[in-house]
């Protein structure tokens, strides 16, 4: 399987779309985040830990509820499925035992669906949880992959597919990784895995590897978004090499230096940071 | 500190913490800091990040947890704080957690039964009981049913009030407020500013009057009230301009003009400038910014190009303070 194939919009097959995040845009929610990967954009809001309905109440921990809302139209089976997938990935990392008999409500509103929506939604949820100050044990991040077949019958793996690529794909994967494990060891750390369509063993393995390195970039992005002081105005930056801002670096812990990651920045070259 | 230099950087941090693990546990300094390029920086951690490697004799406080290898990890994004052996992480962006005795500024959102609901930028609206306010005119007596019907004449919806956190009566974490002091009550004729709760520094006095005749109430919850200083009235016991709604109706609102208005604006913009640089907000830093902004119009102060310039002194003050604390650490720690 060749890995470097030019695809639409000049992207390489293992290249992520540009990432943007914005925290705390909703007033009433305890935490909120808008997260974009390319044109796919999701708004996640976290309410809680707060009052819980008796039927959802759990005696020893908080109950985590996820609501997945489409951009338009009535929610169907697919939305229910997405809710379950997201909840299953988030519930183990949220320290629910600290808040017995409460509810943590996570609302996911799709703003634009341009592929990889499940991954984008999960990343948005993680950011929103941290914005709300809900204790979580680790940072997880997610990336989707698609397998497409060209006219010669050879399969190509596309990381972070957009909607048109997803439509032509024969199989899709969605992986969630524990960012700390991946950043430290470069392997393992798989939290959740969902596949659909026809996938061979080798295709699954290469999707896993590609997703892992992609999720590492998302993880570093999430961490840097959080470490930055909330008010820093950031212009879009090419090649994820961050200059140190002399005037504002005195009291915050965020200095953006990325020499070590230059190698990776070649592959995922257009990660943008937007002001919070 | 940089998230991108994960492996190497975390390694370095770990070693450093490991090296002065003992020292870390009997350091004097409250907030943990690291030195980068010769400058002290507050240590900001993200969930899952290592704080102390060998945590067998540390206590894990809020925002931290212990893993199976006896390491102390952070569970929220924030600043590491330490009191003796207790290590905790104070979240950066979280809502106002609330502490008994805090001065808070809030807005009445609802009146139900015999209580007011007050928005104080916490997770839930705070509760203020009819029995924990002073009646119009400062009368002290048992509250009757009639008082309950006249609650709107004390505080109506959308009134801004200053109050004190009285207690945390409910398991769900909501707070109870009280205004049983002449210092507390309704606010009017001033400017309201909202900032991050974490930025308001705890001081002995949260009511502060500047020399140029402006009074600020720095609510611990990140709500700030700025108004003109009122001269102390000899005849009245009240020295503060606070009333219930009924009292306020009686007094005609005084028009603040000219110089006072300008000064109030300046204080407001100084606070916003501090917030944009994520600097602690307390009278000294506000004065620093006002000092630096002399000679410019107050409307210029919030421009993104200007704020780093006018907050230079405040930044230096914080930096110096951190270094002093670090000196104390060296003197007292070994």
Coordinates of C-alpha atoms in Angstrom, one line a residue:
Chain A
X1 CA 0.0 0.0 0.0
X2 CA 1.6 3.2 -1.1
X3 CA 1.5 5.9 1.5
X4 CA 2.2 9.1 -0.3
X5 CA -0.6 9.7 -2.8
X6 CA -1.7 13.2 -3.7
X7 CA -5.4 13.6 -3.0
X8 CA -7.9 16.3 -3.3
X9 CA -6.9 19.8 -2.2
X10 CA -3.3 18.8 -2.6
X11 CA -3.2 16.8 0.6
X12 CA -0.9 13.8 1.1
X13 CA -2.5 10.5 2.1
X14 CA -1.2 10.7 5.7
X15 CA -1.6 14.4 6.1
X16 CA -4.2 15.8 8.5
X17 CA -6.3 18.8 7.7
X18 CA -5.7 22.0 9.5
X19 CA -6.9 22.0 13.1
X20 CA -8.5 24.9 14.9
X21 CA -9.9 25.0 18.5
X22 CA -11.7 27.6 20.5
X23 CA -12.5 27.2 24.2
X24 CA -15.2 28.6 26.4
X25 CA -17.5 30.2 23.9
X26 CA -20.7 29.2 25.6
X27 CA -21.8 31.2 28.6
X28 CA -24.2 28.9 30.3
X29 CA -22.2 25.6 29.9
X30 CA -19.6 24.7 32.4
X31 CA -17.2 24.1 29.6
X32 CA -17.4 24.3 25.8
X33 CA -15.1 23.9 22.8
X34 CA -15.4 24.4 19.1
X35 CA -13.1 22.1 17.3
X36 CA -12.4 22.0 13.5
X37 CA -10.5 19.7 11.3
X38 CA -10.6 21.2 7.8
X39 CA -14.2 21.9 7.2
X40 CA -15.5 19.5 9.7
X41 CA -16.5 21.5 12.7
X42 CA -18.1 20.5 16.0
X43 CA -19.3 22.4 19.0
X44 CA -19.2 20.4 22.3
X45 CA -20.6 21.6 25.6
X46 CA -20.2 20.0 29.1
X47 CA -22.7 20.6 31.9
X48 CA -22.0 19.2 35.3
X49 CA -21.3 17.5 37.5
X50 CA -24.9 18.5 38.4
X51 CA -28.3 17.2 39.4
X52 CA -29.3 13.9 37.9
X53 CA -32.6 12.3 37.2
X54 CA -33.4 9.4 39.6
X55 CA -33.5 6.9 36.7
X56 CA -30.0 7.8 35.6
X57 CA -28.6 8.1 39.2
X58 CA -25.6 5.9 40.1
X59 CA -24.8 5.4 43.7
X60 CA -21.1 5.2 43.4
X61 CA -20.2 7.5 40.5
X62 CA -21.4 10.2 38.1
X63 CA -23.4 9.1 35.2
X64 CA -22.0 10.3 31.9
X65 CA -24.6 11.3 29.3
X66 CA -23.8 12.1 25.7
X67 CA -26.1 13.8 23.2
X68 CA -25.1 13.8 19.6
X69 CA -26.9 16.3 17.4
X70 CA -26.8 16.4 13.7
X71 CA -26.5 19.6 11.9
X72 CA -30.1 19.3 10.7
X73 CA -32.7 16.6 10.5
X74 CA -34.0 14.2 13.1
X75 CA -31.7 12.1 15.2
X76 CA -31.6 8.5 14.1
X77 CA -29.9 5.2 14.7
X78 CA -26.5 6.6 13.6
X79 CA -26.6 9.4 16.2
X80 CA -27.5 6.9 18.9
X81 CA -24.5 4.8 17.9
X82 CA -22.2 7.8 17.9
X83 CA -23.4 8.7 21.4
X84 CA -22.6 5.3 22.6
X85 CA -19.1 5.2 21.0
X86 CA -18.2 8.6 22.4
X87 CA -19.6 7.7 25.9
X88 CA -17.7 4.5 25.9
X89 CA -14.4 6.3 25.1
X90 CA -14.9 9.1 27.6
X91 CA -16.4 7.3 30.6
X92 CA -13.2 5.5 31.6
X93 CA -11.1 8.6 31.6
X94 CA -13.5 10.8 33.5
X95 CA -13.0 10.4 37.2
X96 CA -16.6 9.7 37.8
X97 CA -16.1 8.1 41.3
X98 CA -15.3 11.6 42.6
X99 CA -18.9 12.8 41.9
X100 CA -21.3 10.1 43.0
X101 CA -25.0 10.7 42.3
X102 CA -24.5 13.4 39.8
X103 CA -24.7 13.7 36.0
X104 CA -22.1 14.9 33.5
X105 CA -23.8 15.9 30.4
X106 CA -21.9 16.2 27.1
X107 CA -23.7 17.8 24.2
X108 CA -22.2 17.5 20.8
X109 CA -23.5 19.7 18.0
X110 CA -22.3 19.1 14.5
X111 CA -21.8 22.4 12.8
X112 CA -20.4 21.2 9.5
X113 CA -20.0 17.5 8.6
X114 CA -17.1 17.1 6.1
X115 CA -15.9 13.7 7.1
X116 CA -14.2 12.1 10.2
X117 CA -17.1 13.5 12.2
X118 CA -16.8 11.0 15.0
X119 CA -13.1 11.7 15.6
X120 CA -13.7 15.5 15.4
X121 CA -16.6 15.1 17.9
X122 CA -14.5 13.1 20.3
X123 CA -11.6 15.6 20.2
X124 CA -14.1 18.4 20.8
X125 CA -15.5 16.6 23.8
X126 CA -12.1 16.1 25.4
X127 CA -11.3 19.8 25.0
X128 CA -14.7 20.8 26.4
X129 CA -14.2 18.4 29.4
X130 CA -10.9 20.1 30.2
X131 CA -12.4 23.5 29.8
X132 CA -15.1 22.6 32.3
X133 CA -12.4 21.5 34.8
X134 CA -13.8 18.0 35.0
X135 CA -11.0 15.7 36.4
X136 CA -9.9 13.3 33.8
X137 CA -7.1 10.8 34.1
X138 CA -5.5 11.3 30.7
X139 CA -5.9 13.1 27.4
X140 CA -7.3 11.0 24.6
X141 CA -7.4 11.9 20.9
X142 CA -8.8 10.3 17.9
X143 CA -8.3 10.1 14.1
X144 CA -10.3 8.4 11.4
X145 CA -8.9 6.6 8.4
X146 CA -10.5 5.4 5.1
X147 CA -9.4 2.8 2.6
X148 CA -10.1 3.7 -1.0
X149 CA -9.6 1.5 -4.1
X150 CA -8.5 3.1 -7.4
X151 CA -9.3 1.9 -10.9
X152 CA -6.2 -0.5 -10.8
X153 CA -7.6 -2.2 -7.8
X154 CA -4.9 -1.1 -5.4
X155 CA -5.9 0.1 -2.0
X156 CA -4.9 3.4 -0.6
X157 CA -5.1 4.5 3.0
X158 CA -6.3 8.1 3.6
X159 CA -5.9 9.6 7.1
X160 CA -8.5 12.1 8.3
X161 CA -10.8 11.6 5.2
X162 CA -13.2 14.3 4.2
X163 CA -16.8 13.5 3.2
X164 CA -16.1 12.8 -0.5
X165 CA -13.3 10.4 0.4
X166 CA -15.5 8.7 3.0
X167 CA -18.2 8.2 0.4
X168 CA -15.9 6.4 -2.0
X169 CA -14.1 4.3 0.6
X170 CA -14.6 0.6 1.0
X171 CA -13.7 0.6 4.7
X172 CA -13.4 3.1 7.5
X173 CA -11.8 3.0 10.9
X174 CA -12.0 5.2 13.9
X175 CA -9.4 4.9 16.6
X176 CA -9.0 6.6 20.0
X177 CA -5.6 6.7 21.7
X178 CA -4.3 7.5 25.1
X179 CA -2.2 10.5 24.2
X180 CA 0.3 10.2 27.1
X181 CA 1.1 6.6 26.3
X182 CA 1.5 7.3 22.6
X183 CA 3.7 10.4 23.2
X184 CA 5.9 8.5 25.6
X185 CA 6.3 5.1 23.9
X186 CA 5.1 5.7 20.3
X187 CA 3.1 2.5 20.4
X188 CA 0.1 1.0 22.2
X189 CA -2.3 3.2 24.0
X190 CA -5.4 2.1 22.0
X191 CA -8.5 3.0 23.9
X192 CA -11.3 2.4 21.4
X193 CA -11.6 1.0 17.9
X194 CA -14.6 1.1 15.6
X195 CA -14.5 -0.2 12.0
X196 CA -17.0 -0.4 9.2
X197 CA -16.9 -1.9 5.7
X198 CA -14.4 -4.4 4.3
X199 CA -11.0 -4.3 5.8
X200 CA -8.2 -6.9 5.5
X201 CA -5.9 -7.6 8.4
X202 CA -3.0 -5.6 6.9
X203 CA -5.3 -2.7 6.1
X204 CA -6.5 -2.6 9.6
X205 CA -2.9 -2.7 11.0
X206 CA -1.8 0.1 8.7
X207 CA -4.8 2.2 9.6
X208 CA -3.9 1.7 13.3
X209 CA -0.4 2.9 12.7
X210 CA -1.4 5.9 10.6
X211 CA -4.1 6.8 13.2
X212 CA -1.6 6.5 16.0
X213 CA 0.8 9.0 14.5
X214 CA -2.1 11.3 13.5
X215 CA -3.6 11.2 17.0
X216 CA -0.2 12.2 18.4
X217 CA -0.4 15.5 16.5
X218 CA -3.9 16.0 17.7
X219 CA -2.8 15.3 21.2
X220 CA 0.1 17.8 21.1
X221 CA -2.3 20.3 19.7
X222 CA -4.8 19.8 22.5
X223 CA -2.2 20.1 25.1
X224 CA -0.7 23.2 23.6
X225 CA -4.2 24.8 23.4
X226 CA -4.6 24.2 27.1
X227 CA -1.2 25.3 28.2
X228 CA -1.5 28.6 26.4
X229 CA -3.0 31.2 28.5
X230 CA -6.6 31.7 27.6
X231 CA -6.2 35.2 26.2
X232 CA -3.2 34.8 23.9
X233 CA -4.0 35.9 20.4
X234 CA -2.4 33.6 17.9
X235 CA -2.1 34.2 14.2
X236 CA -2.2 31.1 12.0
X237 CA 1.2 29.5 12.1
X238 CA 2.8 27.4 9.4
X239 CA 4.7 24.3 10.1
X240 CA 3.8 24.1 13.8
X241 CA 7.0 25.9 14.9
X242 CA 6.0 28.3 17.5
X243 CA 8.0 31.5 18.2
X244 CA 8.3 32.6 21.8
X245 CA 6.3 35.7 22.5
X246 CA 8.7 37.9 24.6
X247 CA 6.1 40.3 26.0
X248 CA 3.7 37.7 27.2
X249 CA 5.9 34.9 28.3
X250 CA 6.6 36.2 31.8
X251 CA 3.9 34.6 33.8
X252 CA 2.5 31.8 31.8
X253 CA 3.8 28.4 31.1
X254 CA 3.4 28.4 27.4
X255 CA 6.4 28.7 25.4
X256 CA 6.1 27.3 22.0
X257 CA 9.2 25.7 20.8
X258 CA 9.1 22.7 18.6
X259 CA 12.5 22.0 17.2
X260 CA 12.2 18.3 18.2
X261 CA 9.0 18.0 16.2
X262 CA 10.3 19.5 13.0
X263 CA 10.4 16.1 11.4
X264 CA 6.7 15.5 12.1
X265 CA 5.8 19.0 11.0
X266 CA 6.8 18.0 7.5
X267 CA 4.1 15.4 7.4
X268 CA 1.4 17.3 9.1
X269 CA 2.4 20.7 7.8
X270 CA -0.7 22.8 8.2
X271 CA -1.8 22.8 11.8
X272 CA -3.1 26.2 12.6
X273 CA -3.8 27.7 16.0
X274 CA -6.5 30.1 16.6
X275 CA -7.1 32.4 19.5
X276 CA -9.2 31.1 22.3
Chain B
X1 CA 7.0 23.2 29.7
X2 CA 6.3 22.9 26.1
X3 CA 3.9 20.3 25.2
X4 CA 5.5 19.6 21.9
X5 CA 8.9 18.6 23.3
X6 CA 7.1 15.9 25.1
X7 CA 9.6 13.3 25.7
X8 CA 12.7 15.3 26.4
X9 CA 10.9 18.0 28.3
X10 CA 8.9 15.8 30.5
X11 CA 12.0 13.8 31.2
X12 CA 13.8 17.0 32.3
X13 CA 10.9 18.0 34.5
X14 CA 10.7 14.6 36.1
X15 CA 14.4 14.6 36.8
X16 CA 14.2 18.0 38.3
X17 CA 11.3 17.1 40.5
X18 CA 13.0 13.8 41.4
X19 CA 16.2 15.6 42.3
X20 CA 14.5 18.0 44.7
X21 CA 11.7 15.7 45.6
X22 CA 12.6 16.2 49.3
X23 CA 13.0 19.9 48.8
X24 CA 9.8 20.2 47.0
X25 CA 8.0 18.8 49.9
X26 CA 9.3 21.3 52.4
X27 CA 9.5 24.3 50.2
X28 CA 8.0 27.5 51.4
X29 CA 6.6 28.6 48.1
X30 CA 2.9 28.2 47.5
X31 CA 2.7 28.0 43.8
X32 CA 5.2 25.7 42.1
X33 CA 7.4 27.3 39.5
X34 CA 10.0 26.2 37.1
X35 CA 12.9 28.2 35.6
X36 CA 13.0 28.5 31.9
X37 CA 15.7 30.6 30.2
X38 CA 16.5 32.3 33.5
X39 CA 12.9 33.4 34.0
X40 CA 10.6 32.0 36.6
X41 CA 7.4 30.5 35.2
X42 CA 4.3 29.2 36.9
X43 CA 4.1 25.5 36.2
X44 CA 1.0 24.7 34.2
X45 CA 0.0 21.1 33.9
X46 CA -2.5 19.3 31.8
X47 CA -4.5 16.2 32.7
X48 CA -2.4 13.1 33.1
X49 CA 0.9 15.0 33.5
X50 CA 3.4 14.0 36.1
X51 CA 3.7 16.2 39.2
X52 CA 5.7 14.1 41.6
X53 CA 7.4 10.9 40.7
X54 CA 7.8 9.3 44.1
X55 CA 4.7 10.5 45.9
X56 CA 4.7 8.1 48.9
X57 CA 4.9 10.9 51.4
X58 CA 2.8 13.5 49.5
X59 CA -0.9 14.0 50.0
X60 CA -2.9 14.3 46.8
X61 CA -5.3 17.3 46.9
X62 CA -7.9 18.5 44.4
X63 CA -7.1 18.0 40.8
X64 CA -4.5 15.3 41.4
X65 CA -4.6 11.5 41.6
X66 CA -2.1 8.8 42.4
X67 CA -1.5 6.0 39.8
X68 CA -0.5 2.4 40.5
X69 CA 3.2 3.3 40.4
X70 CA 2.8 5.8 43.3
X71 CA 3.2 8.8 41.0
X72 CA 1.2 11.9 41.6
X73 CA -0.5 13.0 38.3
X74 CA -2.7 16.0 37.5
X75 CA -6.3 15.5 36.5
X76 CA -7.2 19.0 35.5
X77 CA -5.5 21.8 33.5
X78 CA -4.1 24.3 35.9
X79 CA -1.4 25.6 38.3
X80 CA 0.3 23.3 40.8
X81 CA 0.0 24.5 44.3
X82 CA 1.4 23.1 47.5
X83 CA 0.8 23.5 51.2
X84 CA 3.3 21.4 53.2
X85 CA 2.7 17.9 51.9
X86 CA -0.6 18.6 50.2
X87 CA -0.2 19.0 46.5
X88 CA -3.2 20.2 44.5
X89 CA -3.9 21.7 41.0
X90 CA -5.9 24.8 40.7
X91 CA -7.8 24.8 37.4
X92 CA -7.1 27.8 35.2
X93 CA -10.4 28.2 33.4
X94 CA -12.8 26.5 35.8
X95 CA -15.7 28.4 37.3
X96 CA -15.6 30.0 40.7
X97 CA -15.3 27.3 43.3
X98 CA -16.5 29.3 46.2
X99 CA -15.0 29.6 49.7
X100 CA -16.7 30.7 52.9
X101 CA -16.0 34.3 53.7
X102 CA -15.3 35.4 50.2
X103 CA -16.6 38.8 49.0
X104 CA -18.6 38.2 45.8
X105 CA -20.4 40.4 43.3
X106 CA -23.4 38.8 41.8
X107 CA -26.6 39.4 39.8
X108 CA -30.1 38.4 41.0
X109 CA -31.5 35.9 38.5
X110 CA -34.6 34.7 40.2
X111 CA -36.8 35.1 43.2
X112 CA -38.4 31.9 44.6
X113 CA -40.2 31.4 47.8
X114 CA -38.1 33.1 50.4
X115 CA -34.9 33.1 48.6
X116 CA -33.0 34.8 45.9
X117 CA -31.0 33.0 43.3
X118 CA -27.8 34.9 42.4
X119 CA -25.5 34.4 39.5
X120 CA -21.9 34.5 40.8
X121 CA -20.1 32.7 38.0
X122 CA -20.1 29.4 39.9
X123 CA -21.4 26.1 38.6
X124 CA -24.8 26.8 40.1
X125 CA -26.5 29.9 41.1
X126 CA -26.0 30.8 44.7
X127 CA -28.9 31.0 47.1
X128 CA -29.6 33.9 49.4
X129 CA -32.3 33.5 52.0
X130 CA -34.6 36.3 53.1
X131 CA -33.3 35.8 56.7
X132 CA -29.8 36.6 55.6
X133 CA -30.3 40.1 54.3
X134 CA -30.8 43.5 56.0
X135 CA -34.1 45.1 55.4
X136 CA -34.6 48.5 53.8
X137 CA -33.2 51.2 56.1
X138 CA -31.1 48.7 58.0
X139 CA -33.9 47.6 60.3
X140 CA -33.1 44.5 62.4
X141 CA -36.1 42.3 63.0
X142 CA -37.6 38.9 62.4
X143 CA -38.8 38.5 58.8
X144 CA -42.5 38.1 58.4
X145 CA -44.7 36.8 55.6
X146 CA -45.2 40.3 54.5
X147 CA -41.5 40.7 54.0
X148 CA -41.6 37.6 51.9
X149 CA -44.1 39.3 49.6
X150 CA -42.0 42.4 49.4
X151 CA -38.8 40.7 48.5
X152 CA -38.6 42.6 45.2
X153 CA -38.3 45.8 47.1
X154 CA -35.1 44.5 48.7
X155 CA -33.5 43.0 45.6
X156 CA -35.3 42.7 42.3
X157 CA -34.3 40.5 39.4
X158 CA -31.2 41.8 37.5
X159 CA -30.0 43.8 40.5
X160 CA -26.3 43.7 41.1
X161 CA -25.3 43.0 44.6
X162 CA -22.2 42.6 46.7
X163 CA -22.4 39.8 49.3
X164 CA -20.4 37.4 51.3
X165 CA -20.3 33.6 50.9
X166 CA -22.0 32.4 54.1
X167 CA -21.9 28.6 53.8
X168 CA -22.1 25.7 51.5
X169 CA -25.3 24.1 52.8
X170 CA -26.1 21.6 50.0
X171 CA -24.3 18.5 49.0
X172 CA -24.6 19.5 45.3
X173 CA -22.1 22.3 45.9
X174 CA -24.3 25.4 45.7
X175 CA -23.4 28.3 47.9
X176 CA -25.4 30.4 50.3
X177 CA -24.8 34.2 50.5
X178 CA -25.5 36.8 53.1
X179 CA -25.6 40.6 53.1
X180 CA -26.0 41.2 56.8
X181 CA -23.5 44.0 57.0
X182 CA -23.6 47.6 55.9
X183 CA -20.8 46.9 53.5
X184 CA -23.0 44.6 51.5
X185 CA -26.1 45.2 49.5
X186 CA -27.2 46.6 46.1
X187 CA -24.8 48.2 43.7
X188 CA -25.6 51.1 41.5
X189 CA -24.0 53.9 39.6
X190 CA -20.9 52.2 38.5
X191 CA -19.3 49.8 36.0
X192 CA -19.4 46.0 36.1
X193 CA -16.5 44.0 34.7
X194 CA -16.3 40.3 34.4
X195 CA -12.9 38.5 34.5
X196 CA -11.6 35.0 35.1
X197 CA -12.2 34.1 38.7
X198 CA -8.7 32.7 39.0
X199 CA -7.2 36.1 38.3
X200 CA -8.6 37.9 41.2
X201 CA -5.9 37.7 43.9
X202 CA -7.1 37.0 47.4
X203 CA -6.4 40.1 49.5
X204 CA -7.2 41.1 53.1
X205 CA -9.5 43.8 51.7
X206 CA -11.5 43.4 48.6
X207 CA -13.1 46.8 48.8
X208 CA -10.4 49.2 47.7
X209 CA -10.5 53.0 47.2
X210 CA -7.9 54.6 45.0
X211 CA -6.4 58.0 45.7
X212 CA -8.1 59.5 42.6
X213 CA -11.5 58.8 44.0
X214 CA -12.5 55.5 42.5
X215 CA -13.7 52.6 44.5
X216 CA -13.5 49.0 43.3
X217 CA -15.0 45.8 44.7
X218 CA -12.8 42.9 43.5
X219 CA -15.2 40.0 43.9
X220 CA -13.5 36.8 44.5
X221 CA -15.7 35.2 41.8
X222 CA -14.3 37.3 39.0
X223 CA -17.1 39.9 39.0
X224 CA -15.8 43.4 39.6
X225 CA -17.6 46.6 40.4
X226 CA -16.1 50.0 39.9
X227 CA -17.7 53.2 41.1
X228 CA -17.0 56.7 42.3
X229 CA -15.8 57.0 45.9
X230 CA -18.6 58.4 48.1
X231 CA -17.6 60.8 50.9
X232 CA -18.3 59.4 54.4
X233 CA -21.6 60.8 55.7
X234 CA -21.1 61.9 59.3
X235 CA -24.8 61.7 60.1
X236 CA -25.4 58.3 58.8
X237 CA -23.8 55.1 60.1
X238 CA -23.5 53.9 56.6
X239 CA -20.2 54.7 55.0
X240 CA -20.8 52.8 51.8
X241 CA -23.2 53.7 49.1
X242 CA -25.1 50.4 49.2
X243 CA -28.8 50.1 49.6
X244 CA -31.6 47.7 49.0
X245 CA -33.7 48.5 46.0
X246 CA -36.2 50.4 48.2
X247 CA -33.4 52.6 49.5
X248 CA -32.0 53.2 46.1
X249 CA -35.4 54.3 44.8
X250 CA -35.6 57.0 47.5
X251 CA -32.2 58.4 46.6
X252 CA -31.9 60.0 43.2
X253 CA -29.1 58.5 41.2
X254 CA -26.2 60.9 41.3
X255 CA -24.8 61.7 37.9
X256 CA -21.1 60.9 37.7
X257 CA -19.3 63.2 35.3
X258 CA -16.1 64.5 33.9
X259 CA -13.0 63.5 35.7
X260 CA -14.6 60.7 37.8
X261 CA -16.1 59.1 34.7
X262 CA -12.7 59.1 33.0
X263 CA -11.0 57.6 36.0
X264 CA -13.6 54.9 36.3
X265 CA -13.1 54.1 32.6
X266 CA -9.3 54.0 33.2
X267 CA -9.7 51.5 36.0
X268 CA -12.0 49.3 34.0
X269 CA -9.6 49.2 31.0
X270 CA -6.7 48.6 33.3
X271 CA -8.4 45.5 34.6
X272 CA -9.2 44.3 31.1
X273 CA -5.6 44.9 30.1
X274 CA -4.4 42.8 33.0
X275 CA -6.8 40.1 32.1
X276 CA -5.7 40.1 28.5
X277 CA -2.2 39.4 29.7
X278 CA -3.4 36.9 32.2
X279 CA -1.9 38.8 35.1
X280 CA -3.3 38.7 38.7
X281 CA -5.7 41.5 39.4
X282 CA -5.3 43.4 42.7
X283 CA -4.9 47.1 43.6
X284 CA -1.1 47.2 43.1
X285 CA -1.2 45.8 39.6
X286 CA -4.1 47.9 38.6
X287 CA -2.2 51.0 39.8
X288 CA 0.9 49.8 37.8
X289 CA -1.2 49.8 34.6
X290 CA -2.8 53.1 35.3
X291 CA 0.7 54.6 36.0
X292 CA 2.0 53.3 32.6
X293 CA -1.1 54.4 30.7
X294 CA -0.7 58.0 31.7
X295 CA -0.6 60.3 28.7
X296 CA -2.9 58.0 26.6
X297 CA -6.6 58.1 26.3
X298 CA -8.3 55.4 28.3
X299 CA -10.1 54.0 25.2
X300 CA -6.6 53.2 23.8
X301 CA -5.8 50.9 26.7
X302 CA -7.6 47.8 25.5
X303 CA -6.1 47.8 22.0
X304 CA -4.2 44.6 21.5
X305 CA -1.0 46.4 20.6
X306 CA -1.1 48.6 23.6
X307 CA -1.9 46.1 26.4
X308 CA 1.5 44.4 26.5
X309 CA 3.2 47.8 26.8
X310 CA 1.1 49.2 29.6
X311 CA 1.2 46.0 31.6
X312 CA 5.0 45.8 31.6
X313 CA 5.4 47.2 35.1
X314 CA 2.7 44.8 36.4
X315 CA 4.5 41.9 34.7
X316 CA 7.7 43.0 36.3
X317 CA 6.1 43.2 39.7
X318 CA 4.8 39.7 39.4
X319 CA 8.1 38.4 38.1
X320 CA 9.9 40.1 41.0
X321 CA 7.4 38.7 43.5
X322 CA 8.0 35.2 42.1
X323 CA 11.7 35.6 42.4
X324 CA 11.4 36.8 46.0
X325 CA 9.3 33.8 46.8
X326 CA 12.0 31.6 45.2
X327 CA 14.6 33.3 47.3
X328 CA 12.6 32.5 50.3
X329 CA 12.5 28.9 49.1
X330 CA 16.3 28.8 48.9
X331 CA 16.7 30.4 52.3
X332 CA 14.1 28.5 54.1
X333 CA 14.2 25.2 52.2
X334 CA 17.6 23.8 52.8

